[in-house]
XYZ file of C-alpha atoms in Angstrom:
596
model
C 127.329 41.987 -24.686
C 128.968 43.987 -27.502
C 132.641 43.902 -28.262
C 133.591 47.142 -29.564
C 136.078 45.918 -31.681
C 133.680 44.351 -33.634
C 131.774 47.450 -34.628
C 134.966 48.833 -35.467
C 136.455 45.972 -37.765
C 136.018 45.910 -41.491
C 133.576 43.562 -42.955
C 135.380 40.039 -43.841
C 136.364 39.344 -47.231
C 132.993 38.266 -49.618
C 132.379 34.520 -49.760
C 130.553 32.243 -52.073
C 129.241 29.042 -51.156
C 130.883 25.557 -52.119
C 129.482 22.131 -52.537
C 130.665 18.694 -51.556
C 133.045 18.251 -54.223
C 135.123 21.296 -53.804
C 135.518 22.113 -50.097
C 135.755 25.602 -48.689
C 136.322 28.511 -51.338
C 138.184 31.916 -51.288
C 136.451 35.003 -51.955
C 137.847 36.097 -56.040
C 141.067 38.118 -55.656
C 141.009 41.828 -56.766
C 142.680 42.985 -59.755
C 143.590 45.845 -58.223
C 143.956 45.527 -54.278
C 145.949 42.795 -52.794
C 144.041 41.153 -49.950
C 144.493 42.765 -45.929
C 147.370 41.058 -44.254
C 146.329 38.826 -41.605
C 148.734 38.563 -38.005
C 152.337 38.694 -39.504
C 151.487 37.508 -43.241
C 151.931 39.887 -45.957
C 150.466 38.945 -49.130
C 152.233 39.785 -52.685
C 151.298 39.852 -56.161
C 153.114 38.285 -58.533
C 153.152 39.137 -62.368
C 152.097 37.176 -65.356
C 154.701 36.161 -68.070
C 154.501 35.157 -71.092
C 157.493 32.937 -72.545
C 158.915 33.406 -75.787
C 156.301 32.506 -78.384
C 156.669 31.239 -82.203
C 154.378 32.919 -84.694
C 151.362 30.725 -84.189
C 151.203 31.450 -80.528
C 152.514 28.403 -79.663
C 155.166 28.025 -76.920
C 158.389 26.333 -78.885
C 159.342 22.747 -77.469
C 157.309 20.528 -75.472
C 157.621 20.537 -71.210
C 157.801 17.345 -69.163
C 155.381 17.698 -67.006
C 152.630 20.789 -66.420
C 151.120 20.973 -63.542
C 147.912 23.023 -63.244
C 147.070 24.812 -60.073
C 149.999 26.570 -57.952
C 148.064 25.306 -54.323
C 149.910 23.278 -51.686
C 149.587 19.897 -53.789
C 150.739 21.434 -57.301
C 153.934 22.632 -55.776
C 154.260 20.078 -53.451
C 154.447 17.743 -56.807
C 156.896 20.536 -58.250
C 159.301 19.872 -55.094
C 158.734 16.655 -55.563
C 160.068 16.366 -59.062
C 162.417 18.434 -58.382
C 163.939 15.759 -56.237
C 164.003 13.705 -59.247
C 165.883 16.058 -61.384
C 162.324 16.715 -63.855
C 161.560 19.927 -64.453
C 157.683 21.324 -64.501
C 155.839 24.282 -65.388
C 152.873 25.478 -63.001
C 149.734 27.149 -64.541
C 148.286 28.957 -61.321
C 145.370 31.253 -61.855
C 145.443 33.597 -58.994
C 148.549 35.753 -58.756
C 148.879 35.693 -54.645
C 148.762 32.547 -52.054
C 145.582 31.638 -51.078
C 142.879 33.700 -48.938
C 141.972 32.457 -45.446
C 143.395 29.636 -42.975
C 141.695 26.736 -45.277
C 143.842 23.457 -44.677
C 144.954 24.503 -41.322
C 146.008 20.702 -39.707
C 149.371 18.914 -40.972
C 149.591 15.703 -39.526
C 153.168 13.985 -38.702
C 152.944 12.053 -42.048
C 152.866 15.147 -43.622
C 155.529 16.636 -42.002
C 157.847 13.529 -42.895
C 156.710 14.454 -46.314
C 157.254 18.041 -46.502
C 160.672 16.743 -44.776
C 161.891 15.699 -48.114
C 160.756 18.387 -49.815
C 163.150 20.994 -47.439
C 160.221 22.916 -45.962
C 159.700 21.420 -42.938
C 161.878 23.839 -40.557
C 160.134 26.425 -41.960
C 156.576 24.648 -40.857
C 157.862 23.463 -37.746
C 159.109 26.745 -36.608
C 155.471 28.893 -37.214
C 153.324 25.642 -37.218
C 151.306 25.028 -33.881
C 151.529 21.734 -32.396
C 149.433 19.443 -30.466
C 148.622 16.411 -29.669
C 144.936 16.059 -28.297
C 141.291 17.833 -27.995
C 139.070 17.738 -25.773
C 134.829 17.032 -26.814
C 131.927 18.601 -24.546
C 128.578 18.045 -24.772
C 126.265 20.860 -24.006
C 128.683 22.361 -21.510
C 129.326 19.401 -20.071
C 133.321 17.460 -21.075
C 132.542 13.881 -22.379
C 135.859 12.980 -24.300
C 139.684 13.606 -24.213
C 141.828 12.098 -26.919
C 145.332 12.330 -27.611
C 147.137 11.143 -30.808
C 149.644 8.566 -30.409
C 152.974 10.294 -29.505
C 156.144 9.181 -27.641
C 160.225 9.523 -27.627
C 160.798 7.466 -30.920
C 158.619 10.187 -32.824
C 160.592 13.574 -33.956
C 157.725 14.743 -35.131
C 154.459 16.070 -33.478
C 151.248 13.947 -34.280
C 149.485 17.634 -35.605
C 150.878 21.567 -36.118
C 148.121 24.204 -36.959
C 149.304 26.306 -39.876
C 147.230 28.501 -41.925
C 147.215 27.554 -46.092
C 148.959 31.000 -46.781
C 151.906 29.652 -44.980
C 152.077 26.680 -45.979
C 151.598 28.014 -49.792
C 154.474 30.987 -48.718
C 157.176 28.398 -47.796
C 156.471 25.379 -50.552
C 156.741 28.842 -52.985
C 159.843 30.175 -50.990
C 161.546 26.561 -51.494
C 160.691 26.037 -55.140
C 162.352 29.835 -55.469
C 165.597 28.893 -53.896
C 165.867 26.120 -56.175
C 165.374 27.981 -58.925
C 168.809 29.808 -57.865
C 170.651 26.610 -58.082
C 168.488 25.253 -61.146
C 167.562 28.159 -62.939
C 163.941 27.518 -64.555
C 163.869 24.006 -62.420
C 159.977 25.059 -61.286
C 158.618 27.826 -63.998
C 155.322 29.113 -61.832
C 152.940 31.147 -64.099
C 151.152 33.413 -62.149
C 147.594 34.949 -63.235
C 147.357 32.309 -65.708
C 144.627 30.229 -66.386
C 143.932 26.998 -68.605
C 141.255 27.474 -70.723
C 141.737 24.363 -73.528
C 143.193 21.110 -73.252
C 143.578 17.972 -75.724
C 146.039 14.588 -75.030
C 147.467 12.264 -77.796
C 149.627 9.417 -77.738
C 152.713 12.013 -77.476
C 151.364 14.428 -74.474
C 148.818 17.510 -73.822
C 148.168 20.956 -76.054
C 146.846 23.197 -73.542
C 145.300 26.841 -74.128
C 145.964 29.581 -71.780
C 145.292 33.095 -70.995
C 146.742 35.885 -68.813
C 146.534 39.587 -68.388
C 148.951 39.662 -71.143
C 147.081 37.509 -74.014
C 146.325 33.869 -74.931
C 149.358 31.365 -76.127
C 149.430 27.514 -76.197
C 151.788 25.353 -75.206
C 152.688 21.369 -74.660
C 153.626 18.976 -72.059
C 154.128 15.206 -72.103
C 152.118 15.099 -68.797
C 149.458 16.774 -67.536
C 149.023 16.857 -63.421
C 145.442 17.801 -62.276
C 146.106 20.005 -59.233
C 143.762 22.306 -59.577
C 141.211 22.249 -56.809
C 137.538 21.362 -56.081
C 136.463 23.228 -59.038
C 138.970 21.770 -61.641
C 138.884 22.730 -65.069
C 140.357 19.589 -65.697
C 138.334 17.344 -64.835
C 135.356 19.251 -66.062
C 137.050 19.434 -69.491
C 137.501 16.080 -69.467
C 133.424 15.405 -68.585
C 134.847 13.667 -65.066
C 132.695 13.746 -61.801
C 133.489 12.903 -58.680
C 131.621 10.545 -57.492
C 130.585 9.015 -53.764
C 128.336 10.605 -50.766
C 127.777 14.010 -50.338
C 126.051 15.004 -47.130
C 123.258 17.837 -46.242
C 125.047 19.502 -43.006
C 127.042 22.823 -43.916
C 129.319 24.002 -42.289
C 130.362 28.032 -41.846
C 133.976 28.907 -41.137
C 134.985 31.762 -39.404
C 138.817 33.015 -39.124
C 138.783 35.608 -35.915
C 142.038 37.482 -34.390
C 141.686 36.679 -31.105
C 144.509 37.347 -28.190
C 143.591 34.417 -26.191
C 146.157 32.246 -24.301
C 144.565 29.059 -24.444
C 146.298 26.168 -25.151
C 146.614 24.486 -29.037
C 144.006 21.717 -28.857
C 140.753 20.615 -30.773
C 137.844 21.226 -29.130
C 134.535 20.187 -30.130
C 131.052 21.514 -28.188
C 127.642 19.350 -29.386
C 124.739 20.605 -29.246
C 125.480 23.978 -27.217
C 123.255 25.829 -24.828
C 124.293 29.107 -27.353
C 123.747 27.275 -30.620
C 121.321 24.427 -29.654
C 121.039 21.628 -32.234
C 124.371 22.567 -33.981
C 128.262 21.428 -33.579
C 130.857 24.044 -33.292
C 134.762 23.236 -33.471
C 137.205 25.561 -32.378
C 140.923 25.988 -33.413
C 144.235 27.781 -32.498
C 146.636 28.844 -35.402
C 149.550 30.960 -35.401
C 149.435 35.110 -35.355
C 146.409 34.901 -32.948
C 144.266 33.564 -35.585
C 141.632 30.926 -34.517
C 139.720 29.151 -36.230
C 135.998 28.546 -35.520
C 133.567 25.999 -37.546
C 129.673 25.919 -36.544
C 127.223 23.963 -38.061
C 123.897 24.973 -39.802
C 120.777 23.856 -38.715
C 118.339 22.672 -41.307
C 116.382 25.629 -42.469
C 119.113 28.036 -41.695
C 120.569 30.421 -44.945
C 123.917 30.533 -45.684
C 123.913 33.857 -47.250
C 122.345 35.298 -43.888
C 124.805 33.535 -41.853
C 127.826 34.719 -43.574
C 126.854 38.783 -43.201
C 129.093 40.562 -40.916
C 126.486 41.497 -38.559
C 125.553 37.535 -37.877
C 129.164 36.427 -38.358
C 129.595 39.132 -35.292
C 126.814 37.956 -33.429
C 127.278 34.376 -33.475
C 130.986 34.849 -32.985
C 130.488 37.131 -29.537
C 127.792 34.669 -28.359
C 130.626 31.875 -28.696
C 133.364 33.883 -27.118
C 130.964 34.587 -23.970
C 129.320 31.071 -23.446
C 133.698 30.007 -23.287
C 134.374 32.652 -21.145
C 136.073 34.620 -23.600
C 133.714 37.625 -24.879
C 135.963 39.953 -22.568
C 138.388 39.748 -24.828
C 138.946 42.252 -28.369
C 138.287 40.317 -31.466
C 137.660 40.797 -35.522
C 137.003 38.532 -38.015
C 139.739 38.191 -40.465
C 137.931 35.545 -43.150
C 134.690 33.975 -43.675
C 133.295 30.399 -45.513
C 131.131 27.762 -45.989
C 131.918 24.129 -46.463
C 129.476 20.876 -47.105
C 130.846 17.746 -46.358
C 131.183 15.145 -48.774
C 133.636 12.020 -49.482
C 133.802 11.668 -53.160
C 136.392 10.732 -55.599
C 137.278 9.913 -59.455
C 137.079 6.207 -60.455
C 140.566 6.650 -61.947
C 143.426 9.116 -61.087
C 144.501 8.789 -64.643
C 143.340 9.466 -67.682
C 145.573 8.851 -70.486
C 148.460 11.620 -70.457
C 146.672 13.380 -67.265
C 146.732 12.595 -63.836
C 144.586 13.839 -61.034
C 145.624 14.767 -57.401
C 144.465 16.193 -54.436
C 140.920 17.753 -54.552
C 141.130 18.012 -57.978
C 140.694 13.732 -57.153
C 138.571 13.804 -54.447
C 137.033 15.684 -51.580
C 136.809 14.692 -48.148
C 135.250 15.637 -44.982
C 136.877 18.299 -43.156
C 136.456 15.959 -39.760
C 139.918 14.174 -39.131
C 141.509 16.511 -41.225
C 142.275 14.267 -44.373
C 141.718 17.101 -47.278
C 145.266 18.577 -47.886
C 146.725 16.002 -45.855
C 145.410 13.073 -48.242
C 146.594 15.512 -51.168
C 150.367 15.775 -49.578
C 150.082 11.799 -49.886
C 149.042 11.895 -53.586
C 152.043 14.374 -54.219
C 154.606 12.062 -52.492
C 152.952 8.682 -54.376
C 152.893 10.797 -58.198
C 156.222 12.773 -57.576
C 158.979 9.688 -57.945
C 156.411 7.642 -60.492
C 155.859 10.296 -62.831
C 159.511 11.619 -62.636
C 160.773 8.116 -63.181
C 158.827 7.816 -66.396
C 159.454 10.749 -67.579
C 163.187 10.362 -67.207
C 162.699 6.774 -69.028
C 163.458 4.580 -66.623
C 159.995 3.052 -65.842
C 157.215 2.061 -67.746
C 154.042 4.286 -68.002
C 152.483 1.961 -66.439
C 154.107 2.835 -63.076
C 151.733 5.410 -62.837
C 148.780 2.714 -62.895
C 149.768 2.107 -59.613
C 149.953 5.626 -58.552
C 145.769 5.199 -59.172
C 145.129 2.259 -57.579
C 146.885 2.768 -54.281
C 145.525 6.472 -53.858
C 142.264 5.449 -54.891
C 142.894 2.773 -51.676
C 143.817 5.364 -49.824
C 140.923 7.374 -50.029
C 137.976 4.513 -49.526
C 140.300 3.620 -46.242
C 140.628 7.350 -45.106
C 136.705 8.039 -46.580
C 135.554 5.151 -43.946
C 136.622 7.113 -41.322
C 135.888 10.362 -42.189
C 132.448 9.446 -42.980
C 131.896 7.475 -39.455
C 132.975 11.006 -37.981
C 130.737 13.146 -40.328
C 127.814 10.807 -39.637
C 128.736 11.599 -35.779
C 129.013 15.660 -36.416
C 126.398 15.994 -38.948
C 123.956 13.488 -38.474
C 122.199 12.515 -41.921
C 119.080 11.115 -40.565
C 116.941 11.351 -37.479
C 117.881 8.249 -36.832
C 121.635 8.956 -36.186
C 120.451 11.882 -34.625
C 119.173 10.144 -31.680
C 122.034 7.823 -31.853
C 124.276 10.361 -31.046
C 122.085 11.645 -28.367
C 122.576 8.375 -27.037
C 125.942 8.178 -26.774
C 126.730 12.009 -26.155
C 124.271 11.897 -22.841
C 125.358 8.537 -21.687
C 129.569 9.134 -21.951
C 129.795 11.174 -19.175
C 129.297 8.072 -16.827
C 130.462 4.799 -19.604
C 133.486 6.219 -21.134
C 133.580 3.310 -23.156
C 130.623 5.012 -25.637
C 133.059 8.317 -25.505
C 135.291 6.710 -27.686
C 132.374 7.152 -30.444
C 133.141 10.612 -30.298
C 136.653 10.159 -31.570
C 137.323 12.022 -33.841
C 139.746 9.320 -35.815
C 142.736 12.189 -37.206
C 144.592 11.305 -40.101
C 147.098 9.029 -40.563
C 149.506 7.012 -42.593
C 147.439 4.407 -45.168
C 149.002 0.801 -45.981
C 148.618 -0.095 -49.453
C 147.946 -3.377 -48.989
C 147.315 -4.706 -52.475
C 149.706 -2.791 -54.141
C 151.305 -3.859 -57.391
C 154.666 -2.444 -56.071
C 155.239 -4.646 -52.996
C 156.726 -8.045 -53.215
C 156.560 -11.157 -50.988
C 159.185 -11.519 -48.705
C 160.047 -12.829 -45.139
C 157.493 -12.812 -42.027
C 159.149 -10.964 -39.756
C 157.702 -11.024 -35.883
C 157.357 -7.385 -36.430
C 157.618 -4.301 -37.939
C 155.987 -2.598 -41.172
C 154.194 -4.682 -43.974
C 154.746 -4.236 -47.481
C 153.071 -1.511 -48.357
C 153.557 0.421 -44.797
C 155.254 3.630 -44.501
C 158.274 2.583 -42.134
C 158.058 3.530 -38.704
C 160.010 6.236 -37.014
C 162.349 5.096 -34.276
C 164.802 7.405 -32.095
C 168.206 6.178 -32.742
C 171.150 6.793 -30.491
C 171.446 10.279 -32.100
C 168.589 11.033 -34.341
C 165.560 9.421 -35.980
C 165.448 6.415 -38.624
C 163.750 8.890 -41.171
C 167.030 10.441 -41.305
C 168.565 8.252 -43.222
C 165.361 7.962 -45.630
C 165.428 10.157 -48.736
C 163.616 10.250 -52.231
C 165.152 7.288 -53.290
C 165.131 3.279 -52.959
C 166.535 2.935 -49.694
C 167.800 -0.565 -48.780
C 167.699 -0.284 -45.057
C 169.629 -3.008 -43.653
C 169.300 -3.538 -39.504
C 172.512 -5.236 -38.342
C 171.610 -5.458 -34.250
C 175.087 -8.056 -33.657
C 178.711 -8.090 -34.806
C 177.841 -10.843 -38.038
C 176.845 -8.788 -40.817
C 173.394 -9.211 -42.343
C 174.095 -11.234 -45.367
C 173.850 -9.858 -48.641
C 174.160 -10.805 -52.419
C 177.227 -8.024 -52.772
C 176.858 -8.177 -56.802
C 173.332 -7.500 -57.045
C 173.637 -4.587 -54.209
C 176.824 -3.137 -56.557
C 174.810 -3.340 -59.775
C 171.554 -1.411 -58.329
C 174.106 1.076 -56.696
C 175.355 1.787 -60.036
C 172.306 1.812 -62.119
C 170.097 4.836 -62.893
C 167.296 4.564 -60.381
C 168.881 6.303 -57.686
C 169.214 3.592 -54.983
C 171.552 3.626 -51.730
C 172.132 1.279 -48.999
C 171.771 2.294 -45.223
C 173.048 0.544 -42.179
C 171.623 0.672 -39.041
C 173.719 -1.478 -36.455
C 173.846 -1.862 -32.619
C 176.564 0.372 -30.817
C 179.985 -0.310 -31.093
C 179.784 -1.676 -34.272
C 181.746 -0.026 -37.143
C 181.190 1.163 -40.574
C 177.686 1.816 -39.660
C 175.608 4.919 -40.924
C 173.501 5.229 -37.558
C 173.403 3.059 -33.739
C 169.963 1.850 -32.512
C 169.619 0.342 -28.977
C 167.649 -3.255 -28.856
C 164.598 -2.176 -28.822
C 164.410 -0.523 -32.271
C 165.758 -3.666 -33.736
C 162.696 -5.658 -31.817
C 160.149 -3.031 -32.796
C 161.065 -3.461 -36.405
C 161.560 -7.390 -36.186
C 165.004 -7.080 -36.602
C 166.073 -8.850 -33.800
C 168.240 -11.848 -36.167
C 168.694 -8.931 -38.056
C 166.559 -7.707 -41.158
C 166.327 -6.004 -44.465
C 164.067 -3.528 -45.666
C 163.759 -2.027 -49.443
C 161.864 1.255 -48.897
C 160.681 2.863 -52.089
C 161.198 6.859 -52.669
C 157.973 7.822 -50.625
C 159.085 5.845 -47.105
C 156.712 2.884 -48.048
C 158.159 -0.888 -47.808
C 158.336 -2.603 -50.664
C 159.919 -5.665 -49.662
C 161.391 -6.885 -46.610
C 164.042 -10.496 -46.095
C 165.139 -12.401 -43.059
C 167.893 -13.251 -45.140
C 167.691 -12.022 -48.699
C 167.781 -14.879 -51.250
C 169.889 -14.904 -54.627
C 167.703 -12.575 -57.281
C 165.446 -11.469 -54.101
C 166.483 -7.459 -55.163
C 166.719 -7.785 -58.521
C 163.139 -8.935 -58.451
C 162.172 -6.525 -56.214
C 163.503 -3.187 -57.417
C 162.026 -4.302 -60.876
C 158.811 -5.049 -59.588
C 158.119 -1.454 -58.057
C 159.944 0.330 -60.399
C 157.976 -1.177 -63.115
C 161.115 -2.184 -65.087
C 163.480 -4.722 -65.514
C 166.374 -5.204 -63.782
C 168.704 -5.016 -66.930
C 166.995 -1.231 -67.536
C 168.126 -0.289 -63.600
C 171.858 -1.836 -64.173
C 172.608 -0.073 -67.084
C-alpha cells in the first residue's frame, strides 16, 4: 500500500550517524535557511555577539561560571544558578534549539526539578502524560506496566515533550529573568569554543563566531556540551564503560492518529522479523518511532527517504494505521552504550550530562540523568562561587553523580541486553521468556522496561547520621511527595536548606531555638517549614495522619533537606549541635562561616 502523502512530503532533514558515547545527532544547521517548522513549533535564529573587547582580544574581567553548550542541561544549570544569585555566560554553537524530538520522556523527578527552575507550567501544559505501555511479542500482547502513580503525587510519573520544547521554554525562562536581572544568563549564540586552558585562578577559553575570534575567562568551567564535547576531547578524556553493537534508527512522523499516550514495544515483528520497534506519542501529532537494525543491515540505506517511507508504511499497516496521511518530519540513528568519565571534575571544569556520560535510550535516563546532574552542580557550584563553601563541595557533586549513573547504568543495561541482545546467547534467552509470558506472567516482568527514577546517594559525603525513623526517606533520598490538605509537600521545598519539621500533635517538635535563629540568619539561604496536623496554628501547611506515618513522623520528626530535595539528615528529637553539624557537613563549611 502507498500513502500518497508520502510521495508528496519533502525528504527529512540529512543525518549522520552517532556512536555510543554521544547518542542521537542533529543533522548541521544551515547558515542560511532555518530548519521547517514541525506541528506548532517555529524555529528562530538568534544572532552572534561579541562583547566589548580590550585590545588583545581578550574579554575584560573574568565570569563566574561559563557554561559551554546552550542544550537542556547547560541552561538548566543557568536556571539553576540563577536561583543562587551567580551569574553565567553560555557558549552555544548552533544559533536555533535543537533539530528533531531527541530527549522526548521527562520523568516526575524531572518535573519536580524543572519545578524550581519556573518552567514546569509551561511543560506540563504541552507535555504528554502517561503512565504505562504496553509490550507485544510478534503480534501477540505479553506485558502491561504502569509506573507507580497515586493521589499523593502532583505530578505524572512521564510527559512526552519534544527537545525543541523543552530547549524553547528553559530559553524563554532564562529570558524573562534577564528582564528582572539584566545580563543574569548571557547566552552566546553561534559561538563555539575552540581553546581552553585552567590554572589555579579559573579557565582562558578561545572562541569564534560569525563575527571573529576573542578570548575570554571564567573561574569555572561547566562541560555541557553534548556527546561530542570539545571539552572533554580537549582535555584527552574518554568515556569509558560498555558500548553495545545494536543500532537503533529514529524516525519522527506527523501522524493524525488518536491513540492513546503510552509506550509500546513490538519484538520481533511479523513486518520487521528479528528486530524491536518502539513507538511513541508527542505533542503536535508528532510520534515517535525507534526500530532496530539487524546485523548486516546499513545505516546509510536505512536512513534514505525512500526506505525511511517504506519501513514507516509497513509499520503503520501491520498497527492498523497505514489508512491514515503521514510524513516524516526527522530522521536518526542511535547505538546504545552506558559509559561515563571516571571523574566529573577536573580541576576548574566540571562535566554534566552527556558531555559525562551516555546512556541507553531504554528507560529513558539520557536527559533525565542530565536534569539530575544540573540540580546536584547548580547549588554546589553557586555556593562556592559565592564563597560560602569549600571547593571541595563540588567533590561530592562527582561522587554522587558518578553513583548515580552505575545505579541507573544497571538498569539500563539489563533492558538493553533485553532489546538488543549482545550475544546469541541472550538471544535465545529472550526468546524464552518473550514466548513463554503469554501463559507465566511472572517471566513478563523481564520485559520491564525499568523507567527512570529518583537515585539515593547512599554514601554520600553530604548526609549525616541521625535518628531511625520507622519510615520515610534515608539520607541521601529525595523526599517523597505527599498530598497535603491543600497542596503537595514539594510546595514548601525550594532551592534552599529546608528544615522540614512534621509536628502531627499539639506539643511542638522540640528544637534548639538558637541554633535554628543563627542558620536563619547566616548566608546559606536556609528556612524552616512546618508541617502540622489540622487545627493546629502557626503552621505553614496541614497533613492528615497518614502523611505523618508515611514519613515516620508519627512522634513527630525532623528533616534537613538540602537545595536539590535530597535528605541530608533527619532527628527523632534533634540533639544540642545536631544542625550545626549537619548544615556544615553538606555545605562543606563550618558552622561559624554559615552564622556570619
Amino acid at each position: 500500500m502507498t500513502n500518497p502523502s508520502v510521495a508528496a512530503a519533502a525528504p527529512p532533514p540529512g543525518t549522520r550517524a552517532a556512536d555510543a558515547a554521544s547518542g542521537p545527532v542533529p543533522p548541521p544547521a544551515s547558515a542560511t535557511e532555518l530548519p521547517p517548522s514541525v506541528g506548532a513549533f517555529h524555529y528562530t535564529r538568534y544572532q552572534a555577539r561579541t562583547p566589548a573587547l580590550a585590545h588583545d582580544g581578550m574579554e575584560p574581567g573574568r565570569h563566574p561560571v561559563v557554561i559551554a553548550g546552550g542544550g537542556p542541561v547547560g541552561m538548566a544549570l543557568a536556571l539553576g544558578l540563577a536561583n543562587q544569585g551567580v551569574r553565567c555566560v553560555i557558549l552555544e554553537a548552533d544559533d536555533t534549539v535543537c533539530v528533531g524530538s531527541r530527549a522526548a520522556c521527562i520523568s516526575r523527578r524531572s518535573l519536580e526539578i524543572v519545578e524550581r527552575l519556573g518552567v514546569r507550567p509551561a511543560f506540563m501544559a504541552k507535555g504528554l502524560p502517561w503512565t504505562g505501555g504496553r509490550s507485544f511479542y510478534k503480534t501477540a500482547e505479553v506485558f502491561r506496566f504502569e509506573m507507580p502513580h497515586d493521589e499523593r503525587q502532583k505530578l505524572p510519573p512521564m510527559i512526552n515533550l519534544e527537545q525543541y520544547y523543552i530547549e524553547q521554554y528553559l530559553l524563554e525562562e532564562i529570558l524573562r529573568r534577564n528582564e528582572a536581572s539584566p545580563g543574569l544568563v548571557d547566552i552566546r549564540w553561534g559561538t563555539e569554543l575552540t581553546g581552553l586552558a585552567q590554572d589555579e585562578e579559573g579557565v582562558t577559553l578561545d572562541v569564534r563566531n560569525s563575527e571573529g575570534a576573542y578570548r575570554l575567562r571564567g573561574r569555572w568551567l561547566a562541560s555541557c556540551d553534548g556527546g561530542q564535547s570539545f571539552v572533554r576531547k580537549a582535555l584527552g578524556l574518554a568515556l569509558e564503560g560498555t558500548g553495545y553493537e545494536g543500532r537503533y534508527v529514529i524516525i519522527d512522523i506527523e501522524l493524525h492518529s488518536k491513540h492513546p499516550t503510552e509506550r509500546r514495544a513490538w519484538f520481533d515483528p511479523p513486518w520487521n522479523p528479528g528486530s524491536t520497534v518502539l513507538m511513541h506519542r508527542q505533542p503536535d501529532d508528532i510520534w515517535r518511532i525507534d526500530y532496530q537494525l539487524r546485523a548486516g543491515q546499513s545505516t546509510e540505506e536505512a536512513l534514505k527517504p525512500a526506505a525511511v517511507a517504506e519501513f514507516v508504511q509497513r509499520h503503520l499497516d501491520a498497527i492498523g494505521e497505514g489508512h491514515l496521511p503521514w510524513k516524516t518530519v526527522w530522521t536518526s540513528v542511535y547505538r546504545a552504550g552506558a559509559m561515563t568519565l571516571d571523574s566529573y571534575r577536573h580541576g576548574r571544569v566540571l562535566f554534566a550530562g552527556n558531555a559525562a556520560h551516555a546512556m541507553p535510550i531504554f528507560g529513558v535516563r539520557g536527559l533525565n540523568s542530565g536534569f539530575d546532574d544540573a540540580d546536584n552542580l547548580a547549588w554546589k557550584l553557586a555556593f562556592v562561587a559565592r564563597g560560602l563553601s569549600d571547593a571541595s563541595l563540588l567533590d561530592s557533586y562527582s561522587q554522587e553523580r558518578i553513583a548515580a549513573f552505575h545505579v541507573n547504568a544497571e538498569n539500563a543495561m539489563r533492558s538493553t541486553e533485553f532489546m538488543s541482545p549482545p550475544s546469541r546467547g541472550f538471544d535465545l534467552l529472550r526468546e524464552a521468556a518473550l514466548s513463554l509470558s503469554q501463559v507465566h506472567r511472572g517471566i513478563a516482568q523481564l520485559i520491564n522496561p525499568r523507567q527512570t527514577q529518583a537515585v539515593r546517594y547512599a554514601d554520600s559525603a553530604l548526609s549525616s547520621e541521625g535518628d531511625a525513623l520507622p519510615a520515610g526517606p534515608l539520607p541521601g533520598e529525595v523526599m517523597a511527595e505527599q498530598q497535603l490538605e491543600q497542596g503537595h509537600l514539594t510546595d514548601w521545598i525550594g532551592p534552599v536548606f529546608t528544615l522540614l519539621v512534621l509536628q502531627p500533635g499539639a506539643d511542638a517538635v522540640p528544637l534548639p531555638d538558637d541554633e535554628v535563629a543563627e542558620a536563619l540568619r547566616g548566608a546559606l539561604p536556609f528556612v524552616v517549614r512546618t508541617i502540622a496536623s489540622p487545627g493546629i496554628e502557626a503552621a505553614d501547611a496541614q497533613a492528615s495522619p497518614a502523611v505523618f506515618e508515611a514519613l515516620g513522623a508519627g512522634g513527630g520528626a525532623v528533616y534537613l533537606l538540602r537545595p536539590d530535595g535530597h535528605v541530608a539528615a533527619r532527628w527523632q528529637r534533634m540533639p544540642r549541635d545536631a544542625l550545626r553539624g549537619a548544615l556544615a557537613c553538606a555545605a562543606a563549611t563550618t558552622f561559624t562561616e554559615i552564622a556570619a
